[in-house]
Amino acid sequence: MTDVTVPLQSAGSVEIQTLSLISSSGLFINLTDYMAEINIFEDMFSSFMGGTITIVDSRNLLKEVPIVGDEYIVVKIKTPTVESFISKTFRVFSVTDREIVRDLNTQTYNLHFISKEAVLDSIKPLYKSFSGKISDVAQKIFDDYLSNFRTIDAIKQTLEINPQKSRLVVYPETQNSVKFVSPGWTPFKCLNWLASKAIPKEGKACNYLFFESNKNFYFLNVEKIFEQNYKTNAVNLGTYYYKINSVKENEDINEKMFIAEDFQVIRTTDHLTNYSNGYIANKLITLDVINKQYQFHDHDHVAKFKEYAHSQGESSLPIFASDTIRNPVTKIKFYPIHPGLHTLPDNVSEKMPIIYGNRLSNLQELSNLKISINVPGRTDAEVGAMLYFSFPDVSPKSEQDTSKTNEDKYYSGFYIITAIRHKINQFKHTMTLELVKDALSNK
């Protein structure tokens, strides 16, 4: 965790070091003076980042720099006293919401942008065979077809390519192998398909995801994030508190950095849906196409819950009763297997009975309890990190009860950040965090 204890000017202070538009002809425009607001989005369930810039334009830049879809947006922002930057070059792909204001002299519009890698992905369908351990294949596909210079430095209105390339972090290594031919899939689709077929070498949950944060691309097992949090505290951003009453003016600025506002419950457990979507129990039917034999594989998540690592560490309790009703036939999947077709050990085709029910239940578990909070922005935060959220117990208290540390047992606990909206203007950076926890704590 990056040190944020150095005094700040205000909670959410931001340094916009670079915000530039580079046209297809090489024209350089500093957007800092035109920018009303920039929004950057990152999501664990999305393969790439994107965002919008709201421009207030009194010089008719659209005439000087016609937007044709080949423009770059160079972004480099930093929270004072935090070492980590959000630094990346995006590609503009659209201009929307253009309006004329202020006596026809000024116009506003939104520039929409996405990661450069997303543009590369769209023009690189792969007709190629791949073979090997899944984690190695994923790394090779990214390095060969997607890895690109992460930033273009705009220094004194000249462009300098930063030699640092976008990087894929694969963690942990997978135990199973794959041999397949991509039928024109893009690299992103290949990587997402590989994530759906991966078994970790260490751990049991088959919940790999491929996504981009503001720091790196990740091919990451969610169970390992939970383990990192409660074993080494390596991914913990700290403890955030929700205060019903507004922050007092005399409170320390560093304390204000950890005050959450606008708490909202996005989703709570829907047991009726969970009975039918396969979360509680599911069934896989495999057909051995060589020997013409069927096999039935039932996954009972109620019985297997404690085999996996969860967000609350060793104190994790499921968000369902131990005797809850379930029937695996409510969610049935058919899958053909080809024993001996490939000479690779642990080929994915033969491992689907291990993967399917395991992955389905563990990913569905990430939507059981989802909340959203607004907090001061910090550039060391990224999706895939975790935090502790303390929500007050709002139940009636007696006059003798003077405790100020009581927490709501349901909404307090460790959460993983699954999505972030970075909202930045000239003076302030705020984040809307989508937080998920997959378990309750017996504490």
CSV table of C-alpha atoms in Angstrom, one decimal:
chain,number,residue,atom,x,y,z
A,1,MET,CA,0.0,0.0,0.0
A,2,THR,CA,1.3,3.4,-1.0
A,3,ASP,CA,1.9,5.9,1.9
A,4,VAL,CA,-0.9,8.5,1.9
A,5,THR,CA,-0.1,9.9,5.4
A,6,VAL,CA,1.8,12.9,4.1
A,7,PRO,CA,-0.4,16.0,4.5
A,8,LEU,CA,-2.5,17.0,1.5
A,9,GLN,CA,-4.0,20.3,0.5
A,10,SER,CA,-7.4,18.8,0.5
A,11,ALA,CA,-9.0,15.3,0.2
A,12,GLY,CA,-9.0,14.4,-3.5
A,13,SER,CA,-6.4,16.8,-4.6
A,14,VAL,CA,-5.0,16.0,-8.0
A,15,GLU,CA,-2.1,17.0,-10.2
A,16,ILE,CA,-2.9,16.9,-13.9
A,17,GLN,CA,0.6,16.7,-15.4
A,18,THR,CA,-0.4,15.8,-18.9
A,19,LEU,CA,-3.8,15.9,-20.7
A,20,SER,CA,-3.1,16.3,-24.4
A,21,LEU,CA,-4.7,15.6,-27.8
A,22,ILE,CA,-2.5,14.5,-30.6
A,23,SER,CA,-4.1,14.6,-34.0
A,24,SER,CA,-3.5,12.3,-36.9
A,25,SER,CA,-1.4,15.0,-38.5
A,26,GLY,CA,0.8,15.4,-35.4
A,27,LEU,CA,-0.8,18.6,-34.2
A,28,PHE,CA,-0.4,18.9,-30.4
A,29,ILE,CA,-3.2,20.5,-28.3
A,30,ASN,CA,-3.0,20.9,-24.5
A,31,LEU,CA,-6.6,20.1,-23.3
A,32,THR,CA,-6.1,21.1,-19.7
A,33,ASP,CA,-7.6,24.6,-20.2
A,34,TYR,CA,-10.5,23.2,-22.2
A,35,MET,CA,-11.4,20.3,-20.0
A,36,ALA,CA,-14.4,20.6,-17.8
A,37,GLU,CA,-14.3,17.0,-16.6
A,38,ILE,CA,-12.6,13.7,-17.4
A,39,ASN,CA,-14.1,10.3,-16.5
A,40,ILE,CA,-11.9,7.2,-16.7
A,41,PHE,CA,-13.5,3.8,-16.3
A,42,GLU,CA,-11.9,0.5,-15.3
A,43,ASP,CA,-13.8,-2.8,-14.6
A,44,MET,CA,-12.6,-6.3,-13.7
A,45,PHE,CA,-15.3,-7.7,-16.0
A,46,SER,CA,-14.1,-5.6,-19.0
A,47,SER,CA,-11.0,-6.4,-21.1
A,48,PHE,CA,-10.0,-2.7,-21.5
A,49,MET,CA,-10.3,0.8,-20.1
A,50,GLY,CA,-12.1,3.7,-21.5
A,51,GLY,CA,-13.6,7.1,-20.7
A,52,THR,CA,-14.8,10.5,-21.8
A,53,ILE,CA,-13.6,14.1,-21.6
A,54,THR,CA,-16.1,16.9,-21.5
A,55,ILE,CA,-14.6,19.9,-23.5
A,56,VAL,CA,-15.7,23.5,-23.2
A,57,ASP,CA,-14.4,25.0,-26.5
A,58,SER,CA,-14.3,28.6,-27.5
A,59,ARG,CA,-11.8,28.2,-30.3
A,60,ASN,CA,-13.6,25.6,-32.4
A,61,LEU,CA,-11.0,22.9,-32.1
A,62,LEU,CA,-13.1,20.5,-34.0
A,63,LYS,CA,-12.5,22.7,-37.1
A,64,GLU,CA,-8.8,22.9,-36.5
A,65,VAL,CA,-8.4,19.3,-35.5
A,66,PRO,CA,-11.1,17.2,-37.3
A,67,ILE,CA,-11.7,14.1,-35.2
A,68,VAL,CA,-11.4,11.1,-37.5
A,69,GLY,CA,-10.6,8.3,-35.0
A,70,ASP,CA,-6.8,8.3,-35.2
A,71,GLU,CA,-6.2,10.8,-32.4
A,72,TYR,CA,-4.4,10.0,-29.2
A,73,ILE,CA,-5.3,11.3,-25.7
A,74,VAL,CA,-2.3,11.4,-23.4
A,75,VAL,CA,-3.2,11.2,-19.7
A,76,LYS,CA,-0.9,11.5,-16.8
A,77,ILE,CA,-2.4,12.4,-13.4
A,78,LYS,CA,-1.1,12.0,-9.8
A,79,THR,CA,-2.3,12.3,-6.3
A,80,PRO,CA,0.1,14.6,-4.3
A,81,THR,CA,2.3,12.7,-1.9
A,82,VAL,CA,1.4,9.4,-3.7
A,83,GLU,CA,4.2,7.8,-5.8
A,84,SER,CA,1.9,6.1,-8.2
A,85,PHE,CA,0.5,7.7,-11.4
A,86,ILE,CA,-2.4,7.0,-13.7
A,87,SER,CA,-0.4,7.3,-17.0
A,88,LYS,CA,-1.7,6.0,-20.3
A,89,THR,CA,-2.3,6.9,-23.9
A,90,PHE,CA,-5.8,6.3,-25.2
A,91,ARG,CA,-7.4,6.4,-28.7
A,92,VAL,CA,-10.3,8.7,-29.5
A,93,PHE,CA,-13.1,7.0,-31.3
A,94,SER,CA,-16.2,9.3,-31.1
A,95,VAL,CA,-17.4,12.9,-30.5
A,96,THR,CA,-20.9,13.2,-29.0
A,97,ASP,CA,-23.3,15.6,-27.3
A,98,ARG,CA,-22.1,18.7,-29.2
A,99,GLU,CA,-24.0,21.8,-28.1
A,100,ILE,CA,-23.6,25.6,-28.8
A,101,VAL,CA,-23.7,27.8,-25.7
A,102,ARG,CA,-22.8,31.4,-24.7
A,103,ASP,CA,-24.1,33.4,-27.6
A,104,LEU,CA,-22.8,31.0,-30.2
A,105,ASN,CA,-19.2,31.6,-29.2
A,106,THR,CA,-18.6,28.5,-27.2
A,107,GLN,CA,-19.5,24.8,-27.7
A,108,THR,CA,-19.4,21.8,-25.4
A,109,TYR,CA,-18.9,18.1,-26.5
A,110,ASN,CA,-17.6,14.8,-25.2
A,111,LEU,CA,-14.6,13.0,-26.6
A,112,HIS,CA,-14.8,9.2,-26.1
A,113,PHE,CA,-11.7,7.2,-25.8
A,114,ILE,CA,-10.5,3.6,-25.2
A,115,SER,CA,-7.2,1.8,-24.7
A,116,LYS,CA,-4.9,1.6,-27.6
A,117,GLU,CA,-4.8,-2.2,-27.1
A,118,ALA,CA,-8.6,-2.3,-27.8
A,119,VAL,CA,-8.1,-0.7,-31.2
A,120,LEU,CA,-5.2,-3.1,-32.0
A,121,ASP,CA,-7.4,-6.0,-30.9
A,122,SER,CA,-10.3,-5.1,-33.2
A,123,ILE,CA,-8.0,-5.4,-36.3
A,124,LYS,CA,-6.2,-8.6,-35.4
A,125,PRO,CA,-8.4,-11.7,-35.8
A,126,LEU,CA,-6.2,-14.7,-35.2
A,127,TYR,CA,-6.3,-17.8,-37.4
A,128,LYS,CA,-3.6,-19.7,-35.6
A,129,SER,CA,-3.0,-22.7,-33.4
A,130,PHE,CA,-1.8,-22.4,-29.8
A,131,SER,CA,-0.4,-25.1,-27.5
A,132,GLY,CA,1.0,-25.3,-24.0
A,133,LYS,CA,0.2,-24.4,-20.4
A,134,ILE,CA,-2.7,-21.9,-20.3
A,135,SER,CA,-0.7,-19.3,-18.4
A,136,ASP,CA,2.1,-19.5,-20.9
A,137,VAL,CA,-0.3,-19.3,-23.9
A,138,ALA,CA,-2.0,-16.3,-22.4
A,139,GLN,CA,1.3,-14.5,-21.9
A,140,LYS,CA,2.4,-15.3,-25.5
A,141,ILE,CA,-0.8,-14.0,-27.1
A,142,PHE,CA,-0.6,-10.8,-25.2
A,143,ASP,CA,3.1,-10.2,-25.9
A,144,ASP,CA,2.8,-11.1,-29.6
A,145,TYR,CA,-0.4,-9.3,-30.5
A,146,LEU,CA,-1.4,-6.7,-27.9
A,147,SER,CA,1.6,-5.4,-26.0
A,148,ASN,CA,2.2,-1.8,-27.1
A,149,PHE,CA,3.9,1.3,-25.8
A,150,ARG,CA,1.8,2.3,-22.9
A,151,THR,CA,2.3,6.0,-23.1
A,152,ILE,CA,3.5,8.7,-25.5
A,153,ASP,CA,5.2,11.4,-23.6
A,154,ALA,CA,4.3,14.9,-24.7
A,155,ILE,CA,7.2,17.0,-23.7
A,156,LYS,CA,7.5,20.7,-24.9
A,157,GLN,CA,5.0,19.8,-27.7
A,158,THR,CA,7.1,17.1,-29.1
A,159,LEU,CA,6.3,13.4,-28.9
A,160,GLU,CA,8.6,10.9,-27.3
A,161,ILE,CA,7.6,7.2,-27.1
A,162,ASN,CA,8.0,5.8,-23.6
A,163,PRO,CA,9.9,2.5,-24.0
A,164,GLN,CA,7.8,0.9,-21.2
A,165,LYS,CA,5.2,-1.4,-22.9
A,166,SER,CA,1.8,-2.5,-21.6
A,167,ARG,CA,2.3,-5.6,-19.5
A,168,LEU,CA,0.2,-8.6,-18.7
A,169,VAL,CA,0.5,-9.9,-15.1
A,170,VAL,CA,-0.3,-13.6,-15.0
A,171,TYR,CA,-1.0,-14.9,-11.4
A,172,PRO,CA,-0.9,-17.6,-10.4
A,173,GLU,CA,0.5,-20.1,-12.9
A,174,THR,CA,-2.0,-22.5,-14.2
A,175,GLN,CA,-1.7,-26.3,-13.9
A,176,ASN,CA,-3.6,-27.4,-17.1
A,177,SER,CA,-2.7,-27.1,-20.7
A,178,VAL,CA,-4.6,-26.3,-23.9
A,179,LYS,CA,-4.2,-27.0,-27.6
A,180,PHE,CA,-6.6,-25.1,-29.8
A,181,VAL,CA,-7.0,-23.2,-33.2
A,182,SER,CA,-8.3,-19.7,-33.0
A,183,PRO,CA,-11.1,-19.5,-35.6
A,184,GLY,CA,-10.7,-15.7,-36.2
A,185,TRP,CA,-11.1,-14.7,-32.6
A,186,THR,CA,-9.4,-11.5,-31.5
A,187,PRO,CA,-6.6,-11.7,-28.9
A,188,PHE,CA,-9.0,-10.4,-26.2
A,189,LYS,CA,-11.5,-13.1,-27.0
A,190,CYS,CA,-8.8,-15.8,-26.9
A,191,LEU,CA,-7.6,-14.5,-23.5
A,192,ASN,CA,-11.1,-14.5,-22.1
A,193,TRP,CA,-11.7,-18.0,-23.4
A,194,LEU,CA,-8.4,-19.1,-21.8
A,195,ALA,CA,-9.5,-17.5,-18.5
A,196,SER,CA,-12.7,-19.6,-18.6
A,197,LYS,CA,-10.6,-22.8,-18.9
A,198,ALA,CA,-7.8,-22.2,-16.4
A,199,ILE,CA,-7.2,-24.2,-13.2
A,200,PRO,CA,-4.7,-22.6,-10.8
A,201,LYS,CA,-1.6,-24.5,-9.9
A,202,GLU,CA,-2.1,-23.3,-6.3
A,203,GLY,CA,-5.6,-23.0,-5.0
A,204,LYS,CA,-8.9,-24.5,-6.0
A,205,ALA,CA,-11.2,-21.8,-7.4
A,206,CYS,CA,-11.3,-21.6,-11.2
A,207,ASN,CA,-12.2,-17.9,-11.2
A,208,TYR,CA,-9.6,-16.4,-13.5
A,209,LEU,CA,-10.5,-13.1,-15.1
A,210,PHE,CA,-8.7,-11.1,-17.9
A,211,PHE,CA,-9.0,-7.3,-17.4
A,212,GLU,CA,-7.2,-4.0,-17.5
A,213,SER,CA,-6.6,-1.7,-14.6
A,214,ASN,CA,-4.9,1.7,-14.7
A,215,LYS,CA,-1.6,0.0,-13.9
A,216,ASN,CA,-1.5,-3.2,-16.0
A,217,PHE,CA,-3.4,-5.9,-17.8
A,218,TYR,CA,-4.1,-8.9,-15.6
A,219,PHE,CA,-4.8,-12.6,-16.1
A,220,LEU,CA,-5.7,-13.1,-12.5
A,221,ASN,CA,-7.3,-15.7,-10.2
A,222,VAL,CA,-9.7,-13.9,-7.8
A,223,GLU,CA,-9.2,-16.4,-5.1
A,224,LYS,CA,-5.5,-15.5,-5.0
A,225,ILE,CA,-6.5,-11.8,-4.5
A,226,PHE,CA,-8.4,-12.9,-1.4
A,227,GLU,CA,-5.5,-14.9,-0.1
A,228,GLN,CA,-3.0,-12.1,-0.7
A,229,ASN,CA,-5.3,-9.8,1.3
A,230,TYR,CA,-5.6,-11.8,4.5
A,231,LYS,CA,-2.2,-13.4,4.4
A,232,THR,CA,0.1,-10.6,3.5
A,233,ASN,CA,-2.1,-7.5,3.3
A,234,ALA,CA,-0.4,-6.7,0.0
A,235,VAL,CA,-3.6,-5.6,-1.9
A,236,ASN,CA,-5.3,-3.7,1.0
A,237,LEU,CA,-5.9,0.0,0.3
A,238,GLY,CA,-6.9,0.6,3.9
A,239,THR,CA,-10.1,1.1,5.9
A,240,TYR,CA,-12.9,3.4,4.6
A,241,TYR,CA,-15.6,4.7,6.9
A,242,TYR,CA,-19.1,5.7,6.0
A,243,LYS,CA,-20.3,8.8,8.0
A,244,ILE,CA,-24.0,9.7,7.8
A,245,ASN,CA,-23.2,13.2,8.8
A,246,SER,CA,-20.9,15.2,6.7
A,247,VAL,CA,-17.2,15.4,7.5
A,248,LYS,CA,-16.4,18.1,10.0
A,249,GLU,CA,-14.2,21.0,8.9
A,250,ASN,CA,-11.6,20.4,11.7
A,251,GLU,CA,-11.0,16.8,10.7
A,252,ASP,CA,-7.6,15.7,9.5
A,253,ILE,CA,-7.3,15.8,5.7
A,254,ASN,CA,-5.7,12.3,5.7
A,255,GLU,CA,-8.8,11.1,7.6
A,256,LYS,CA,-11.0,12.7,5.0
A,257,MET,CA,-9.3,10.6,2.3
A,258,PHE,CA,-10.9,7.5,3.9
A,259,ILE,CA,-14.4,8.9,4.3
A,260,ALA,CA,-17.0,7.3,2.0
A,261,GLU,CA,-20.1,9.2,0.9
A,262,ASP,CA,-23.2,8.4,-1.1
A,263,PHE,CA,-23.3,4.8,0.0
A,264,GLN,CA,-25.6,2.7,-2.3
A,265,VAL,CA,-26.6,-0.9,-2.3
A,266,ILE,CA,-26.5,-2.2,-5.9
A,267,ARG,CA,-27.4,-5.8,-5.3
A,268,THR,CA,-28.0,-8.1,-2.4
A,269,THR,CA,-28.5,-11.9,-2.4
A,270,ASP,CA,-31.4,-13.0,-4.6
A,271,HIS,CA,-31.9,-16.6,-3.6
A,272,LEU,CA,-34.6,-17.3,-6.1
A,273,THR,CA,-32.2,-16.3,-8.9
A,274,ASN,CA,-29.4,-18.2,-7.3
A,275,TYR,CA,-31.5,-21.4,-7.3
A,276,SER,CA,-31.9,-21.2,-11.1
A,277,ASN,CA,-28.6,-19.7,-12.3
A,278,GLY,CA,-26.5,-22.6,-11.0
A,279,TYR,CA,-24.8,-20.8,-8.1
A,280,ILE,CA,-26.1,-23.1,-5.4
A,281,ALA,CA,-25.8,-26.3,-7.4
A,282,ASN,CA,-25.3,-27.2,-11.1
A,283,LYS,CA,-24.8,-30.2,-13.3
A,284,LEU,CA,-22.4,-30.9,-16.2
A,285,ILE,CA,-23.1,-33.7,-18.7
A,286,THR,CA,-20.0,-34.7,-20.7
A,287,LEU,CA,-20.0,-36.9,-23.8
A,288,ASP,CA,-17.0,-38.9,-24.6
A,289,VAL,CA,-17.1,-38.6,-28.4
A,290,ILE,CA,-14.4,-41.3,-28.8
A,291,ASN,CA,-16.1,-44.0,-26.6
A,292,LYS,CA,-19.7,-42.7,-27.0
A,293,GLN,CA,-20.2,-42.5,-23.2
A,294,TYR,CA,-22.1,-40.0,-21.1
A,295,GLN,CA,-21.0,-38.9,-17.6
A,296,PHE,CA,-22.8,-36.7,-15.1
A,297,HIS,CA,-21.0,-34.3,-12.8
A,298,ASP,CA,-22.8,-32.6,-10.0
A,299,HIS,CA,-21.4,-29.5,-8.2
A,300,ASP,CA,-22.8,-28.7,-4.8
A,301,HIS,CA,-21.5,-25.3,-3.8
A,302,VAL,CA,-23.0,-25.5,-0.3
A,303,ALA,CA,-20.9,-28.5,0.4
A,304,LYS,CA,-17.7,-27.1,-1.3
A,305,PHE,CA,-17.9,-23.5,0.0
A,306,LYS,CA,-15.2,-24.0,2.6
A,307,GLU,CA,-12.7,-25.5,0.1
A,308,TYR,CA,-12.2,-22.1,-1.5
A,309,ALA,CA,-10.6,-18.9,-0.2
A,310,HIS,CA,-13.0,-16.0,0.3
A,311,SER,CA,-13.0,-12.2,0.9
A,312,GLN,CA,-13.3,-12.4,4.7
A,313,GLY,CA,-10.3,-14.8,5.1
A,314,GLU,CA,-10.5,-17.7,7.4
A,315,SER,CA,-13.6,-16.2,9.1
A,316,SER,CA,-15.7,-16.4,5.9
A,317,LEU,CA,-19.2,-17.6,6.1
A,318,PRO,CA,-21.5,-18.2,3.1
A,319,ILE,CA,-24.4,-15.9,2.3
A,320,PHE,CA,-26.8,-18.8,2.3
A,321,ALA,CA,-28.0,-21.3,4.9
A,322,SER,CA,-26.1,-24.6,5.4
A,323,ASP,CA,-29.3,-26.5,4.7
A,324,THR,CA,-30.6,-24.4,1.9
A,325,ILE,CA,-32.5,-26.3,-0.8
A,326,ARG,CA,-30.8,-27.0,-4.0
A,327,ASN,CA,-31.0,-29.2,-7.1
A,328,PRO,CA,-28.2,-29.5,-9.7
A,329,VAL,CA,-30.6,-30.0,-12.6
A,330,THR,CA,-31.8,-26.4,-12.3
A,331,LYS,CA,-28.7,-25.5,-14.4
A,332,ILE,CA,-27.4,-28.1,-16.8
A,333,LYS,CA,-24.5,-27.7,-19.2
A,334,PHE,CA,-23.5,-30.2,-22.0
A,335,TYR,CA,-19.9,-30.5,-23.1
A,336,PRO,CA,-18.1,-32.9,-25.4
A,337,ILE,CA,-14.7,-34.3,-24.4
A,338,HIS,CA,-12.1,-36.0,-26.5
A,339,PRO,CA,-9.9,-38.3,-24.3
A,340,GLY,CA,-6.5,-38.9,-25.8
A,341,LEU,CA,-7.1,-36.5,-28.7
A,342,HIS,CA,-4.1,-34.4,-27.7
A,343,THR,CA,-0.8,-35.7,-26.1
A,344,LEU,CA,-0.6,-32.7,-23.8
A,345,PRO,CA,-1.0,-33.5,-20.1
A,346,ASP,CA,-4.1,-32.0,-18.4
A,347,ASN,CA,-5.7,-30.9,-21.6
A,348,VAL,CA,-8.6,-28.6,-21.0
A,349,SER,CA,-11.1,-30.8,-22.8
A,350,GLU,CA,-10.7,-33.5,-20.1
A,351,LYS,CA,-10.7,-31.1,-17.2
A,352,MET,CA,-14.1,-29.5,-17.8
A,353,PRO,CA,-15.7,-31.6,-15.0
A,354,ILE,CA,-13.3,-29.9,-12.6
A,355,ILE,CA,-13.7,-26.4,-14.1
A,356,TYR,CA,-17.4,-25.9,-15.0
A,357,GLY,CA,-19.3,-26.0,-11.8
A,358,ASN,CA,-16.4,-24.6,-9.8
A,359,ARG,CA,-16.1,-21.5,-12.0
A,360,LEU,CA,-19.8,-20.9,-12.4
A,361,SER,CA,-20.5,-20.9,-8.6
A,362,ASN,CA,-17.4,-18.8,-7.7
A,363,LEU,CA,-18.1,-16.1,-10.3
A,364,GLN,CA,-21.8,-16.0,-9.4
A,365,GLU,CA,-20.7,-15.5,-5.8
A,366,LEU,CA,-19.1,-12.2,-6.8
A,367,SER,CA,-22.5,-10.7,-7.5
A,368,ASN,CA,-24.2,-11.7,-4.2
A,369,LEU,CA,-23.5,-8.5,-2.3
A,370,LYS,CA,-22.5,-5.4,-4.3
A,371,ILE,CA,-22.3,-1.8,-3.1
A,372,SER,CA,-21.1,1.5,-4.4
A,373,ILE,CA,-19.4,4.4,-2.5
A,374,ASN,CA,-18.0,7.8,-3.5
A,375,VAL,CA,-14.5,8.5,-2.0
A,376,PRO,CA,-11.7,11.0,-2.6
A,377,GLY,CA,-9.6,9.9,-5.5
A,378,ARG,CA,-6.1,8.4,-5.3
A,379,THR,CA,-3.9,7.3,-8.1
A,380,ASP,CA,-2.6,4.2,-6.4
A,381,ALA,CA,-6.1,2.6,-6.4
A,382,GLU,CA,-7.0,0.1,-9.1
A,383,VAL,CA,-9.6,-2.6,-9.8
A,384,GLY,CA,-8.6,-5.9,-8.2
A,385,ALA,CA,-7.4,-4.2,-5.0
A,386,MET,CA,-9.3,-4.6,-1.7
A,387,LEU,CA,-10.3,-2.4,1.1
A,388,TYR,CA,-12.1,-2.7,4.4
A,389,PHE,CA,-15.5,-0.8,4.6
A,390,SER,CA,-16.9,0.1,7.9
A,391,PHE,CA,-20.6,0.8,7.9
A,392,PRO,CA,-22.2,1.9,11.2
A,393,ASP,CA,-24.8,-0.1,13.0
A,394,VAL,CA,-27.9,2.1,12.7
A,395,SER,CA,-30.1,0.0,15.0
A,396,PRO,CA,-31.7,1.9,18.0
A,397,LYS,CA,-29.4,2.2,21.1
A,398,SER,CA,-30.2,2.6,24.7
A,399,GLU,CA,-29.0,5.7,26.6
A,400,GLN,CA,-26.5,3.5,28.4
A,401,ASP,CA,-24.9,2.4,25.1
A,402,THR,CA,-22.2,4.9,24.4
A,403,SER,CA,-20.2,2.7,21.9
A,404,LYS,CA,-19.1,4.5,18.7
A,405,THR,CA,-17.4,1.5,17.2
A,406,ASN,CA,-20.4,-0.7,16.5
A,407,GLU,CA,-20.5,-1.9,12.9
A,408,ASP,CA,-23.3,-3.3,10.7
A,409,LYS,CA,-22.4,-7.0,10.5
A,410,TYR,CA,-23.8,-7.4,7.0
A,411,TYR,CA,-22.3,-4.4,5.1
A,412,SER,CA,-19.0,-4.1,7.0
A,413,GLY,CA,-16.1,-6.2,5.9
A,414,PHE,CA,-13.5,-6.7,3.3
A,415,TYR,CA,-14.5,-5.9,-0.3
A,416,ILE,CA,-12.8,-6.3,-3.7
A,417,ILE,CA,-12.9,-3.3,-6.0
A,418,THR,CA,-14.6,-4.6,-9.2
A,419,ALA,CA,-15.0,-1.2,-11.0
A,420,ILE,CA,-13.9,2.4,-10.6
A,421,ARG,CA,-15.0,5.6,-12.2
A,422,HIS,CA,-12.3,8.2,-11.8
A,423,LYS,CA,-14.0,11.6,-12.1
A,424,ILE,CA,-11.4,14.5,-12.4
A,425,ASN,CA,-11.7,18.2,-12.9
A,426,GLN,CA,-9.1,21.0,-12.6
A,427,PHE,CA,-9.1,20.8,-8.8
A,428,LYS,CA,-10.5,17.5,-7.5
A,429,HIS,CA,-10.4,13.7,-8.1
A,430,THR,CA,-13.2,11.6,-6.8
A,431,MET,CA,-13.8,7.8,-7.3
A,432,THR,CA,-17.0,5.9,-7.5
A,433,LEU,CA,-16.1,2.4,-6.3
A,434,GLU,CA,-18.1,-0.7,-7.1
A,435,LEU,CA,-17.3,-3.1,-4.2
A,436,VAL,CA,-18.2,-6.8,-3.9
A,437,LYS,CA,-17.8,-9.3,-1.1
A,438,ASP,CA,-18.6,-13.0,-1.5
A,439,ALA,CA,-18.9,-13.9,2.1
A,440,LEU,CA,-19.9,-12.7,5.6
A,441,SER,CA,-17.5,-12.8,8.6
A,442,ASN,CA,-18.1,-15.0,11.7
A,443,LYS,CA,-16.5,-12.2,13.7
